[in-house]
Structure formats: structure tokens, C-alpha cells
mmCIF file of C-alpha atoms and ligand atoms in Angstrom:
data_model
loop_
_atom_site.group_PDB
_atom_site.id
_atom_site.type_symbol
_atom_site.label_atom_id
_atom_site.label_comp_id
_atom_site.label_asym_id
_atom_site.label_seq_id
_atom_site.Cartn_x
_atom_site.Cartn_y
_atom_site.Cartn_z
ATOM 1 C CA UNK A 1 -69.178 -19.560 -1.759
ATOM 2 C CA UNK A 2 -72.160 -17.474 -2.716
ATOM 3 C CA UNK A 3 -75.827 -17.412 -1.741
ATOM 4 C CA UNK A 4 -77.460 -17.662 1.630
ATOM 5 C CA UNK A 5 -75.669 -19.498 4.378
ATOM 6 C CA UNK A 6 -78.546 -19.158 6.807
ATOM 7 C CA UNK A 7 -82.257 -18.644 6.291
ATOM 8 C CA UNK A 8 -84.766 -18.662 9.089
ATOM 9 C CA UNK A 9 -88.422 -18.712 8.198
ATOM 10 C CA UNK A 10 -91.269 -17.910 10.530
ATOM 11 C CA UNK A 11 -89.477 -19.463 13.477
ATOM 12 C CA UNK A 12 -91.379 -19.822 16.742
ATOM 13 C CA UNK A 13 -90.004 -21.447 19.882
ATOM 14 C CA UNK A 14 -92.476 -21.789 22.761
ATOM 15 C CA UNK A 15 -91.718 -22.698 26.341
ATOM 16 C CA UNK A 16 -94.991 -23.696 28.010
ATOM 17 C CA UNK A 17 -96.866 -21.327 25.747
ATOM 18 C CA UNK A 18 -94.406 -18.442 26.154
ATOM 19 C CA UNK A 19 -92.915 -17.542 22.791
ATOM 20 C CA UNK A 20 -89.197 -16.937 23.289
ATOM 21 C CA UNK A 21 -89.030 -16.638 19.487
ATOM 22 C CA UNK A 22 -92.092 -15.382 17.689
ATOM 23 C CA UNK A 23 -92.449 -15.900 13.929
ATOM 24 C CA UNK A 24 -88.888 -14.738 13.408
ATOM 25 C CA UNK A 25 -87.484 -14.255 9.903
ATOM 26 C CA UNK A 26 -83.802 -13.846 9.252
ATOM 27 C CA UNK A 27 -81.403 -14.394 6.411
ATOM 28 C CA UNK A 28 -77.699 -14.006 5.976
ATOM 29 C CA UNK A 29 -75.289 -14.245 3.045
ATOM 30 C CA UNK A 30 -72.281 -16.531 3.007
ATOM 31 C CA UNK A 31 -69.225 -14.594 4.163
ATOM 32 C CA UNK A 32 -71.195 -12.091 6.191
ATOM 33 C CA UNK A 33 -70.359 -10.927 9.709
ATOM 34 C CA UNK A 34 -73.700 -10.231 11.354
ATOM 35 C CA UNK A 35 -74.247 -8.832 14.804
ATOM 36 C CA UNK A 36 -77.482 -9.636 16.601
ATOM 37 C CA UNK A 37 -78.367 -7.347 19.489
ATOM 38 C CA UNK A 38 -81.365 -6.879 21.725
ATOM 39 C CA UNK A 39 -82.302 -6.255 25.336
ATOM 40 C CA UNK A 40 -82.208 -9.024 27.927
ATOM 41 C CA UNK A 41 -84.863 -11.616 27.273
ATOM 42 C CA UNK A 42 -85.203 -10.635 23.602
ATOM 43 C CA UNK A 43 -84.531 -14.229 22.544
ATOM 44 C CA UNK A 44 -80.893 -13.999 21.444
ATOM 45 C CA UNK A 45 -79.677 -17.164 23.124
ATOM 46 C CA UNK A 46 -82.806 -19.058 22.084
ATOM 47 C CA UNK A 47 -82.102 -17.900 18.521
ATOM 48 C CA UNK A 48 -78.728 -19.667 18.669
ATOM 49 C CA UNK A 49 -80.245 -22.689 20.456
ATOM 50 C CA UNK A 50 -82.738 -23.078 17.635
ATOM 51 C CA UNK A 51 -80.026 -22.926 14.966
ATOM 52 C CA UNK A 52 -77.769 -25.444 16.699
ATOM 53 C CA UNK A 53 -80.517 -27.953 17.459
ATOM 54 C CA UNK A 54 -80.414 -27.411 21.201
ATOM 55 C CA UNK A 55 -84.107 -26.553 21.091
ATOM 56 C CA UNK A 56 -86.556 -27.599 18.410
ATOM 57 C CA UNK A 57 -88.861 -24.999 16.892
ATOM 58 C CA UNK A 58 -92.580 -25.108 17.560
ATOM 59 C CA UNK A 59 -93.123 -23.673 14.096
ATOM 60 C CA UNK A 60 -91.031 -22.562 11.135
ATOM 61 C CA UNK A 61 -87.647 -23.770 9.999
ATOM 62 C CA UNK A 62 -83.931 -23.107 9.827
ATOM 63 C CA UNK A 63 -82.063 -23.656 6.566
ATOM 64 C CA UNK A 64 -78.293 -23.956 6.525
ATOM 65 C CA UNK A 65 -76.904 -23.645 2.983
ATOM 66 C CA UNK A 66 -80.399 -24.389 1.776
ATOM 67 C CA UNK A 67 -80.786 -27.523 3.867
ATOM 68 C CA UNK A 68 -83.409 -27.799 6.609
ATOM 69 C CA UNK A 69 -82.018 -28.539 10.069
ATOM 70 C CA UNK A 70 -85.338 -29.779 11.417
ATOM 71 C CA UNK A 71 -85.032 -32.742 13.789
ATOM 72 C CA UNK A 72 -81.227 -32.767 13.661
ATOM 73 C CA UNK A 73 -79.372 -33.172 16.964
ATOM 74 C CA UNK A 74 -76.774 -30.662 18.182
ATOM 75 C CA UNK A 75 -74.080 -33.106 17.211
ATOM 76 C CA UNK A 76 -75.402 -33.519 13.683
ATOM 77 C CA UNK A 77 -75.724 -29.761 13.227
ATOM 78 C CA UNK A 78 -72.131 -29.278 14.389
ATOM 79 C CA UNK A 79 -70.953 -31.875 11.889
ATOM 80 C CA UNK A 80 -72.678 -30.033 9.077
ATOM 81 C CA UNK A 81 -70.368 -27.114 9.780
ATOM 82 C CA UNK A 82 -71.985 -24.867 12.391
ATOM 83 C CA UNK A 83 -69.682 -24.113 15.325
ATOM 84 C CA UNK A 84 -70.856 -22.397 18.473
ATOM 85 C CA UNK A 85 -68.995 -20.555 21.157
ATOM 86 C CA UNK A 86 -70.893 -20.333 24.396
ATOM 87 C CA UNK A 87 -70.929 -17.337 26.688
ATOM 88 C CA UNK A 88 -68.594 -18.825 29.302
ATOM 89 C CA UNK A 89 -65.266 -20.251 28.139
ATOM 90 C CA UNK A 90 -65.102 -24.039 28.004
ATOM 91 C CA UNK A 91 -61.401 -24.773 27.756
ATOM 92 C CA UNK A 92 -59.405 -27.483 29.501
ATOM 93 C CA UNK A 93 -57.795 -25.525 32.315
ATOM 94 C CA UNK A 94 -55.016 -28.018 33.117
ATOM 95 C CA UNK A 95 -53.890 -28.329 29.499
ATOM 96 C CA UNK A 96 -51.661 -25.758 27.852
ATOM 97 C CA UNK A 97 -52.960 -23.361 25.235
ATOM 98 C CA UNK A 98 -51.233 -25.388 22.515
ATOM 99 C CA UNK A 99 -52.645 -28.675 23.826
ATOM 100 C CA UNK A 100 -56.145 -27.249 23.878
ATOM 101 C CA UNK A 101 -55.790 -26.253 20.237
ATOM 102 C CA UNK A 102 -54.248 -29.601 19.272
ATOM 103 C CA UNK A 103 -57.150 -31.370 20.862
ATOM 104 C CA UNK A 104 -59.627 -29.237 18.960
ATOM 105 C CA UNK A 105 -57.760 -29.913 15.697
ATOM 106 C CA UNK A 106 -57.687 -33.620 16.454
ATOM 107 C CA UNK A 107 -61.331 -33.766 17.212
ATOM 108 C CA UNK A 108 -61.793 -32.382 13.771
ATOM 109 C CA UNK A 109 -59.183 -34.777 12.433
ATOM 110 C CA UNK A 110 -60.939 -37.829 13.824
ATOM 111 C CA UNK A 111 -63.949 -36.939 11.782
ATOM 112 C CA UNK A 112 -62.354 -35.665 8.597
ATOM 113 C CA UNK A 113 -58.593 -36.048 8.456
ATOM 114 C CA UNK A 114 -58.673 -39.828 8.376
ATOM 115 C CA UNK A 115 -60.621 -39.386 5.170
ATOM 116 C CA UNK A 116 -58.196 -36.877 3.694
ATOM 117 C CA UNK A 117 -55.024 -38.249 5.306
ATOM 118 C CA UNK A 118 -53.777 -34.961 6.752
ATOM 119 C CA UNK A 119 -50.128 -35.076 7.800
ATOM 120 C CA UNK A 120 -49.124 -34.161 11.293
ATOM 121 C CA UNK A 121 -46.873 -31.436 9.864
ATOM 122 C CA UNK A 122 -49.816 -29.616 8.348
ATOM 123 C CA UNK A 123 -51.597 -30.045 11.629
ATOM 124 C CA UNK A 124 -48.721 -28.417 13.495
ATOM 125 C CA UNK A 125 -48.870 -25.568 11.056
ATOM 126 C CA UNK A 126 -52.541 -25.280 11.754
ATOM 127 C CA UNK A 127 -51.961 -25.026 15.481
ATOM 128 C CA UNK A 128 -49.146 -22.541 14.876
ATOM 129 C CA UNK A 129 -51.348 -20.501 12.596
ATOM 130 C CA UNK A 130 -54.177 -20.558 15.084
ATOM 131 C CA UNK A 131 -51.881 -19.448 17.905
ATOM 132 C CA UNK A 132 -50.858 -16.523 15.771
ATOM 133 C CA UNK A 133 -54.412 -15.658 14.762
ATOM 134 C CA UNK A 134 -55.618 -15.574 18.355
ATOM 135 C CA UNK A 135 -52.507 -13.715 19.497
ATOM 136 C CA UNK A 136 -51.410 -16.291 22.064
ATOM 137 C CA UNK A 137 -47.995 -17.392 20.762
ATOM 138 C CA UNK A 138 -46.222 -16.064 23.895
ATOM 139 C CA UNK A 139 -48.577 -18.068 26.100
ATOM 140 C CA UNK A 140 -48.664 -21.251 24.025
ATOM 141 C CA UNK A 141 -47.078 -23.432 26.677
ATOM 142 C CA UNK A 142 -48.869 -22.078 29.728
ATOM 143 C CA UNK A 143 -51.749 -24.018 31.247
ATOM 144 C CA UNK A 144 -55.026 -22.410 30.226
ATOM 145 C CA UNK A 145 -55.924 -21.739 33.851
ATOM 146 C CA UNK A 146 -53.254 -19.007 33.927
ATOM 147 C CA UNK A 147 -54.887 -17.072 31.112
ATOM 148 C CA UNK A 148 -56.969 -13.970 31.700
ATOM 149 C CA UNK A 149 -60.666 -14.165 30.993
ATOM 150 C CA UNK A 150 -60.184 -12.430 27.650
ATOM 151 C CA UNK A 151 -57.346 -14.728 26.626
ATOM 152 C CA UNK A 152 -59.526 -17.723 27.450
ATOM 153 C CA UNK A 153 -62.228 -16.300 25.206
ATOM 154 C CA UNK A 154 -59.720 -15.951 22.388
ATOM 155 C CA UNK A 155 -58.451 -19.476 22.966
ATOM 156 C CA UNK A 156 -61.947 -20.817 22.768
ATOM 157 C CA UNK A 157 -62.614 -18.934 19.561
ATOM 158 C CA UNK A 158 -59.401 -20.510 18.238
ATOM 159 C CA UNK A 159 -60.631 -23.975 19.260
ATOM 160 C CA UNK A 160 -63.849 -23.324 17.438
ATOM 161 C CA UNK A 161 -62.014 -22.261 14.288
ATOM 162 C CA UNK A 162 -59.846 -25.383 14.541
ATOM 163 C CA UNK A 163 -62.929 -27.388 13.722
ATOM 164 C CA UNK A 164 -63.248 -25.487 10.413
ATOM 165 C CA UNK A 165 -66.911 -24.584 10.670
ATOM 166 C CA UNK A 166 -68.519 -22.717 7.764
ATOM 167 C CA UNK A 167 -70.650 -20.744 10.146
ATOM 168 C CA UNK A 168 -69.475 -19.501 13.535
ATOM 169 C CA UNK A 169 -71.989 -18.566 16.207
ATOM 170 C CA UNK A 170 -70.543 -16.507 19.029
ATOM 171 C CA UNK A 171 -72.592 -15.632 22.116
ATOM 172 C CA UNK A 172 -71.565 -12.436 23.979
ATOM 173 C CA UNK A 173 -67.809 -12.840 23.542
ATOM 174 C CA UNK A 174 -66.836 -9.694 25.437
ATOM 175 C CA UNK A 175 -69.085 -9.903 28.487
ATOM 176 C CA UNK A 176 -66.922 -9.106 31.516
ATOM 177 C CA UNK A 177 -63.789 -8.250 29.503
ATOM 178 C CA UNK A 178 -61.555 -5.226 29.945
ATOM 179 C CA UNK A 179 -61.610 -2.561 27.225
ATOM 180 C CA UNK A 180 -58.303 -3.754 25.852
ATOM 181 C CA UNK A 181 -59.387 -7.393 25.682
ATOM 182 C CA UNK A 182 -62.674 -6.340 24.126
ATOM 183 C CA UNK A 183 -60.735 -4.678 21.361
ATOM 184 C CA UNK A 184 -58.528 -7.753 20.908
ATOM 185 C CA UNK A 185 -61.539 -10.035 20.575
ATOM 186 C CA UNK A 186 -63.073 -7.574 18.120
ATOM 187 C CA UNK A 187 -59.959 -7.623 15.974
ATOM 188 C CA UNK A 188 -59.884 -11.404 16.091
ATOM 189 C CA UNK A 189 -63.480 -11.637 14.898
ATOM 190 C CA UNK A 190 -62.814 -9.130 12.114
ATOM 191 C CA UNK A 191 -59.832 -11.196 10.996
ATOM 192 C CA UNK A 192 -61.877 -14.399 11.048
ATOM 193 C CA UNK A 193 -64.672 -12.702 9.136
ATOM 194 C CA UNK A 194 -62.407 -12.590 6.106
ATOM 195 C CA UNK A 195 -62.775 -16.336 5.695
ATOM 196 C CA UNK A 196 -65.885 -17.287 7.692
ATOM 197 C CA UNK A 197 -69.542 -16.467 8.026
ATOM 198 C CA UNK A 198 -70.093 -15.283 11.597
ATOM 199 C CA UNK A 199 -73.052 -14.442 13.784
ATOM 200 C CA UNK A 200 -72.140 -12.537 16.925
ATOM 201 C CA UNK A 201 -74.705 -12.079 19.661
ATOM 202 C CA UNK A 202 -73.811 -9.002 21.626
ATOM 203 C CA UNK A 203 -74.943 -6.640 24.294
ATOM 204 C CA UNK A 204 -71.987 -4.267 24.507
ATOM 205 C CA UNK A 205 -72.745 -1.339 22.194
ATOM 206 C CA UNK A 206 -69.166 -0.083 21.992
ATOM 207 C CA UNK A 207 -68.095 -3.491 20.805
ATOM 208 C CA UNK A 208 -70.914 -3.635 18.279
ATOM 209 C CA UNK A 209 -69.716 -0.313 16.903
ATOM 210 C CA UNK A 210 -66.211 -1.731 16.561
ATOM 211 C CA UNK A 211 -67.145 -4.813 14.552
ATOM 212 C CA UNK A 212 -70.573 -4.273 13.074
ATOM 213 C CA UNK A 213 -71.344 -4.124 9.408
ATOM 214 C CA UNK A 214 -74.941 -5.216 9.449
ATOM 215 C CA UNK A 215 -76.907 -5.364 12.681
ATOM 216 C CA UNK A 216 -80.137 -7.216 13.466
ATOM 217 C CA UNK A 217 -82.091 -6.069 16.501
ATOM 218 C CA UNK A 218 -84.238 -8.653 18.280
ATOM 219 C CA UNK A 219 -87.103 -7.707 20.535
ATOM 220 C CA UNK A 220 -89.647 -10.026 22.112
ATOM 221 C CA UNK A 221 -88.634 -12.916 19.909
ATOM 222 C CA UNK A 222 -88.867 -11.111 16.557
ATOM 223 C CA UNK A 223 -86.681 -8.920 14.376
ATOM 224 C CA UNK A 224 -87.394 -5.300 15.283
ATOM 225 C CA UNK A 225 -85.036 -3.643 12.847
ATOM 226 C CA UNK A 226 -82.076 -4.389 10.617
ATOM 227 C CA UNK A 227 -79.423 -2.234 8.990
ATOM 228 C CA UNK A 228 -76.096 -0.534 9.493
ATOM 229 C CA UNK A 229 -75.082 0.441 13.017
ATOM 230 C CA UNK A 230 -75.849 4.021 12.038
ATOM 231 C CA UNK A 231 -79.385 3.203 10.902
ATOM 232 C CA UNK A 232 -80.119 0.934 13.827
ATOM 233 C CA UNK A 233 -78.960 3.279 16.530
ATOM 234 C CA UNK A 234 -81.006 6.106 15.085
ATOM 235 C CA UNK A 235 -84.190 4.085 14.845
ATOM 236 C CA UNK A 236 -86.541 5.502 17.496
ATOM 237 C CA UNK A 237 -88.084 2.068 18.115
ATOM 238 C CA UNK A 238 -84.673 0.602 18.790
ATOM 239 C CA UNK A 239 -83.719 3.443 21.057
ATOM 240 C CA UNK A 240 -86.914 2.961 22.970
ATOM 241 C CA UNK A 241 -86.684 -0.784 23.520
ATOM 242 C CA UNK A 242 -82.976 -1.335 23.512
ATOM 243 C CA UNK A 243 -81.159 1.715 24.744
ATOM 244 C CA UNK A 244 -84.378 2.665 26.460
ATOM 245 C CA UNK A 245 -83.680 0.303 29.300
ATOM 246 C CA UNK A 246 -82.506 3.415 31.102
ATOM 247 C CA UNK A 247 -83.724 6.230 28.907
ATOM 248 C CA UNK A 248 -82.320 9.681 29.391
ATOM 249 C CA UNK A 249 -83.856 10.971 26.201
ATOM 250 C CA UNK A 250 -87.326 10.133 24.941
ATOM 251 C CA UNK A 251 -88.010 9.257 21.334
ATOM 252 C CA UNK A 252 -90.023 12.427 21.170
ATOM 253 C CA UNK A 253 -87.095 14.548 22.294
ATOM 254 C CA UNK A 254 -85.011 12.685 19.790
ATOM 255 C CA UNK A 255 -87.331 13.688 16.977
ATOM 256 C CA UNK A 256 -86.839 17.310 17.962
ATOM 257 C CA UNK A 257 -83.107 16.858 17.869
ATOM 258 C CA UNK A 258 -83.367 15.283 14.446
ATOM 259 C CA UNK A 259 -85.263 18.164 12.931
ATOM 260 C CA UNK A 260 -82.682 20.617 14.119
ATOM 261 C CA UNK A 261 -79.925 18.305 12.938
ATOM 262 C CA UNK A 262 -81.497 18.151 9.512
ATOM 263 C CA UNK A 263 -81.432 21.951 9.375
ATOM 264 C CA UNK A 264 -77.803 22.026 10.291
ATOM 265 C CA UNK A 265 -77.116 19.369 7.666
ATOM 266 C CA UNK A 266 -79.005 21.104 4.887
ATOM 267 C CA UNK A 267 -75.841 22.579 3.408
ATOM 268 C CA UNK A 268 -74.248 19.143 3.431
ATOM 269 C CA UNK A 269 -71.989 19.725 6.391
ATOM 270 C CA UNK A 270 -72.322 19.778 10.100
ATOM 271 C CA UNK A 271 -69.917 22.363 11.437
ATOM 272 C CA UNK A 272 -68.317 21.841 14.810
ATOM 273 C CA UNK A 273 -69.923 25.071 16.020
ATOM 274 C CA UNK A 274 -73.335 23.826 14.951
ATOM 275 C CA UNK A 275 -72.854 20.609 16.852
ATOM 276 C CA UNK A 276 -71.727 22.425 19.977
ATOM 277 C CA UNK A 277 -74.706 24.778 19.948
ATOM 278 C CA UNK A 278 -77.063 21.897 19.382
ATOM 279 C CA UNK A 279 -75.655 19.675 22.060
ATOM 280 C CA UNK A 280 -75.435 22.340 24.695
ATOM 281 C CA UNK A 281 -78.904 23.723 24.004
ATOM 282 C CA UNK A 282 -80.552 20.315 23.910
ATOM 283 C CA UNK A 283 -78.806 18.910 26.926
ATOM 284 C CA UNK A 284 -79.827 21.945 28.968
ATOM 285 C CA UNK A 285 -83.393 21.586 27.741
ATOM 286 C CA UNK A 286 -83.709 17.907 28.522
ATOM 287 C CA UNK A 287 -81.610 17.525 31.652
ATOM 288 C CA UNK A 288 -81.302 19.464 34.863
ATOM 289 C CA UNK A 289 -78.052 18.749 36.670
ATOM 290 C CA UNK A 290 -74.649 19.168 35.106
ATOM 291 C CA UNK A 291 -73.653 15.528 35.220
ATOM 292 C CA UNK A 292 -76.863 14.488 33.522
ATOM 293 C CA UNK A 293 -76.323 17.150 30.891
ATOM 294 C CA UNK A 294 -72.874 15.840 30.128
ATOM 295 C CA UNK A 295 -74.129 12.299 29.810
ATOM 296 C CA UNK A 296 -76.919 13.485 27.581
ATOM 297 C CA UNK A 297 -74.525 15.411 25.363
ATOM 298 C CA UNK A 298 -72.608 12.211 24.791
ATOM 299 C CA UNK A 299 -75.798 10.357 24.009
ATOM 300 C CA UNK A 300 -76.955 13.058 21.614
ATOM 301 C CA UNK A 301 -73.638 12.959 19.837
ATOM 302 C CA UNK A 302 -74.306 9.275 19.187
ATOM 303 C CA UNK A 303 -77.716 9.988 17.742
ATOM 304 C CA UNK A 304 -76.811 12.602 15.182
ATOM 305 C CA UNK A 305 -77.974 11.219 11.878
ATOM 306 C CA UNK A 306 -77.845 12.281 8.252
ATOM 307 C CA UNK A 307 -80.771 10.633 6.614
ATOM 308 C CA UNK A 308 -83.809 12.509 7.768
ATOM 309 C CA UNK A 309 -87.188 13.313 6.354
ATOM 310 C CA UNK A 310 -88.179 16.629 7.852
ATOM 311 C CA UNK A 311 -91.752 16.440 6.591
ATOM 312 C CA UNK A 312 -92.411 13.292 8.538
ATOM 313 C CA UNK A 313 -90.649 14.492 11.641
ATOM 314 C CA UNK A 314 -92.417 17.843 11.749
ATOM 315 C CA UNK A 315 -95.764 16.095 11.379
ATOM 316 C CA UNK A 316 -95.082 14.343 14.669
ATOM 317 C CA UNK A 317 -94.594 17.494 16.712
ATOM 318 C CA UNK A 318 -97.519 17.815 19.049
ATOM 319 C CA UNK A 319 -97.846 21.362 20.399
ATOM 320 C CA UNK A 320 -97.361 24.913 19.054
ATOM 321 C CA UNK A 321 -94.770 25.410 21.811
ATOM 322 C CA UNK A 322 -92.700 22.540 20.449
ATOM 323 C CA UNK A 323 -92.913 23.914 16.939
ATOM 324 C CA UNK A 324 -91.771 27.300 18.132
ATOM 325 C CA UNK A 325 -88.927 25.766 20.100
ATOM 326 C CA UNK A 326 -87.767 23.815 17.047
ATOM 327 C CA UNK A 327 -87.690 26.925 14.908
ATOM 328 C CA UNK A 328 -85.763 28.821 17.561
ATOM 329 C CA UNK A 329 -83.196 26.064 17.942
ATOM 330 C CA UNK A 330 -82.828 25.594 14.207
ATOM 331 C CA UNK A 331 -82.313 29.302 13.733
ATOM 332 C CA UNK A 332 -79.640 29.435 16.411
ATOM 333 C CA UNK A 333 -77.872 26.374 15.117
ATOM 334 C CA UNK A 334 -77.610 27.341 11.462
ATOM 335 C CA UNK A 335 -76.279 30.710 12.503
ATOM 336 C CA UNK A 336 -73.619 29.136 14.644
ATOM 337 C CA UNK A 337 -71.523 27.933 11.719
ATOM 338 C CA UNK A 338 -71.281 31.273 9.967
ATOM 339 C CA UNK A 339 -70.547 33.450 12.949
ATOM 340 C CA UNK A 340 -66.798 33.002 12.654
ATOM 341 C CA UNK A 341 -66.352 32.634 8.895
ATOM 342 C CA UNK A 342 -66.283 35.364 6.254
ATOM 343 C CA UNK A 343 -69.579 34.333 4.780
ATOM 344 C CA UNK A 344 -73.118 35.593 4.806
ATOM 345 C CA UNK A 345 -74.846 34.957 8.106
ATOM 346 C CA UNK A 346 -76.663 31.924 6.701
ATOM 347 C CA UNK A 347 -75.608 30.259 3.456
ATOM 348 C CA UNK A 348 -78.025 29.593 0.583
ATOM 349 C CA UNK A 349 -78.755 25.941 1.249
ATOM 350 C CA UNK A 350 -79.379 26.536 4.899
ATOM 351 C CA UNK A 351 -81.525 29.540 4.150
ATOM 352 C CA UNK A 352 -83.644 27.479 1.752
ATOM 353 C CA UNK A 353 -84.009 24.641 4.248
ATOM 354 C CA UNK A 354 -84.903 27.119 6.948
ATOM 355 C CA UNK A 355 -87.593 28.725 4.805
ATOM 356 C CA UNK A 356 -88.967 25.273 4.089
ATOM 357 C CA UNK A 357 -89.093 24.545 7.810
ATOM 358 C CA UNK A 358 -90.879 27.830 8.500
ATOM 359 C CA UNK A 359 -93.520 26.794 5.987
ATOM 360 C CA UNK A 360 -93.858 23.302 7.426
ATOM 361 C CA UNK A 361 -94.157 24.519 10.998
ATOM 362 C CA UNK A 362 -96.939 26.855 10.023
ATOM 363 C CA UNK A 363 -96.338 29.262 12.903
ATOM 364 C CA UNK A 364 -97.910 32.741 13.188
ATOM 365 C CA UNK A 365 -95.833 35.333 11.408
ATOM 366 C CA UNK A 366 -95.149 37.360 14.563
ATOM 367 C CA UNK A 367 -93.629 34.285 16.221
ATOM 368 C CA UNK A 368 -91.283 33.770 13.288
ATOM 369 C CA UNK A 369 -90.297 37.446 13.329
ATOM 370 C CA UNK A 370 -89.650 37.351 17.063
ATOM 371 C CA UNK A 371 -87.327 34.386 16.634
ATOM 372 C CA UNK A 372 -85.398 36.016 13.830
ATOM 373 C CA UNK A 373 -84.724 39.188 15.765
HETATM 374 P P1 ADP B 401 -81.629 -13.281 25.623
HETATM 375 O O1 ADP B 401 -80.518 -14.219 25.330
HETATM 376 O O2 ADP B 401 -81.928 -12.322 24.514
HETATM 377 O O3 ADP B 401 -81.455 -12.556 26.914
HETATM 378 P P2 ADP B 401 -83.177 -15.710 25.900
HETATM 379 O O4 ADP B 401 -83.220 -16.317 24.558
HETATM 380 O O5 ADP B 401 -82.247 -16.290 26.882
HETATM 381 O O6 ADP B 401 -82.986 -14.148 25.783
HETATM 382 O O7 ADP B 401 -84.651 -15.779 26.526
HETATM 383 C C1 ADP B 401 -85.783 -15.264 25.865
HETATM 384 C C2 ADP B 401 -86.991 -15.468 26.754
HETATM 385 O O8 ADP B 401 -87.325 -16.860 26.822
HETATM 386 C C3 ADP B 401 -86.768 -15.037 28.190
HETATM 387 O O9 ADP B 401 -87.961 -14.423 28.657
HETATM 388 C C4 ADP B 401 -86.493 -16.319 28.917
HETATM 389 O O10 ADP B 401 -86.913 -16.224 30.261
HETATM 390 C C5 ADP B 401 -87.297 -17.334 28.142
HETATM 391 N N1 ADP B 401 -86.678 -18.667 28.142
HETATM 392 C C6 ADP B 401 -85.487 -18.965 27.613
HETATM 393 N N2 ADP B 401 -85.217 -20.282 27.753
HETATM 394 C C7 ADP B 401 -86.276 -20.814 28.411
HETATM 395 C C8 ADP B 401 -86.632 -22.132 28.886
HETATM 396 N N3 ADP B 401 -85.827 -23.183 28.680
HETATM 397 N N4 ADP B 401 -87.808 -22.279 29.525
HETATM 398 C C9 ADP B 401 -88.639 -21.247 29.706
HETATM 399 N N5 ADP B 401 -88.377 -19.973 29.300
HETATM 400 C C10 ADP B 401 -87.217 -19.766 28.671
HETATM 401 MG MG1 MG B 402 -78.567 -14.633 26.265
#
């Protein structure tokens, strides 16, 4: 299948005048695995509700394979091939894992298989295949109530797949799971992504890193930013609204880090020594106690980016003190990589980038000389 599986145009959903979704635009190719993230209250669940017909838009429309879903009920939307997994598992606790899957296959069968005359053998294979996919063969004959929370999530994803939807919508599948189960669910979704289009709503950043190809960030009912995990997590706006729920680094501090990073990157490689100097200097600058510094170092590590426009970043520096600090840090960092090797103190690319930075910063000559001595 090619083309767009989902297009959302100018979608607004109001609750008593409050816009949970606000003129939202979104589009996704068939076969894509898309992760939608955003802080609490951003509109993620409402986004799914509007696709599945649970709420009707105040304005705008949702197109599934080019067809408008306006005025369709949840049931009708499901029959068109959109399956949704809710946040909390909804499995039959007294039935075994296998029985739960059989039921899900049969539900599908009642609608379709009577038309196509599916044999019960192929159905058994389907259940067997599903058990394997979700990694629950050893637990197939246990009642679902004996499963761990993560296993229940996987079972429910299996039940969803049993209904052969073209588009799977999955709301926070790893909330409350252990690290190991989180990884299992991630692997399951990656496996399913080979044959399905999937939207995953998620809050857990580690998990997003594990599965994400393309990420859409929602904020206040609209799309704030879209791109690879790398691009999204380095977007200052995203950091501010999303990670910024408990900020330990301001977007301004981040800009400073980025300039220095760009210097260190100017020769096309970021040496381990350069990273260490950068992280330790910055964490000491921006945090006071040791624990905070360690946390910050980890955060900074996550923010190191490659694609930076120094001109723009330098233009945003506010005071002469900041400009001086940036030059000092950059100087220290680019020297860090050559201290141990048998090379000139600073290599050509780094020297050129450094000279460029000196020009851009426009600092008094005596300041520059002081830094270099
Ligand atoms: P998220 O899933 O990103 O946390 P939601 O989509 O659940 O966000 O909610 C977005 C905003 O819309 C929140 O401020 C929420 O309080 C509000 N909201 C959601 N559903 C309703 C509703 N049925 N009635 C009124 N307000 C709602
Ligand atoms: Mg939600």
C-alpha cells in the first residue's frame, strides 16, 4: 500500500469552549510507525478520540486512506480498519491467553471470515502465530489474570492485531511497566511495524528513543514540532515545553552548549576528551551540588547535536560576559582532543571554525588574547 493512511486537516475539538485540539494538522504514510509525544494535557488522548470517532471534531476533518471519517461512530471506524489499544489493558481475566486471542480472532471472523470462509485450521495458525509474536507461548494456557502487567499489555496488542486493522493506535503502552517489559513491548511494536501502520502515543522518553523513527510533538492541542528523535529532542521549544516540566537546563544555557559543541564538531568528530571537558565544565557552570551536576551531565549528553548554525546561535547571546564565556569554553574544548595525540595543538578545521567564532563574537582583542594564553 502506498500513499497517506491518515491525514488530519485543521482539526479542532472543543470542550465547553476549551480547545483540547486546536487547528491540528497531521499526516502519515502507510506503513509508518509514528510516535506522538507531548506533556500532560497536550491533547494526545483527544487526538486518538477524534480519529476513532469517540469525540466529534468542532472543526476540520480526519481522512483515513483518503476517506473522511466525519460523523462515523466508533464501531464504524473500527470496521474500516482502525484498531485502538487503550491505556489500561482490557482483557478477559478469567479466560486463558489463548482463549482471549481466539475470541479476538473470532470477533474478526464473525465480520469477515464468513464472507471468505476461513478454515478453523488457518485460524489456529493465526492464534499460534500471534502467541509467538507477542512472546506468550509459554503462558498460552494460563488465565490472563496471572499475567504481569506487561504481559497483559502484550496480550492486548495481540488481540488488537487479531482483528487485522490497517492502522493501529496505541495509547501509552509502557506506562507502569518494568524496564524489561518496556523493552519487550518496544520490540513487539517494531515487529508489528513491518506489516502495519502504527501510531504510538507515549510519554516515556527512553521508550520513544527505542522505537521512534519519526516523532510528532503535541503541545496545547497543536503540532509543535516534527522530525527524528534527534531533531525533536534538540529543539529548544520542545525542551522547554516537554522536558521543561522540570527544567534543569534553560534553553538559553542549551544554546551556549550548542555553540561550543559546534566548535568541537567543526573537524567532523567529537572526541571523547572534548565531550568530557564540555560536560564537566558546563555542569559545573549550571549546577551547584554534585548530584545535580551529575544529572545535568547526563542531560547534556542527550542534547549534543550535530546540525547547528553557529551564526544564528551566536546572534542570540545576550551579554558580553556570555560571549567571552563561550569563547573560553570553545577554546578549552577544541584543545582537549589534541592534548594526548601527536598532532598540532588544534587541527586546521577546528582552527578555522575557531577563527570564525572569534569574528562572530566580536570581542575586544585583549579579551581574545587573554583567553588564548
Ligand atoms: P493528554 O492525553 O495529552 O494528556 P488529553 O487529550 O487527555 O491530553 O487532554 C487535553 C486537554 O483537554 C486537557 O486539558 C484535558 O483536561 C481536556 N479534556 C480532555 N477531555 C475532556 C473532556 N471530555 N471535557 C473537558 N475537557 C477535556
Ligand atoms: Mg492521555
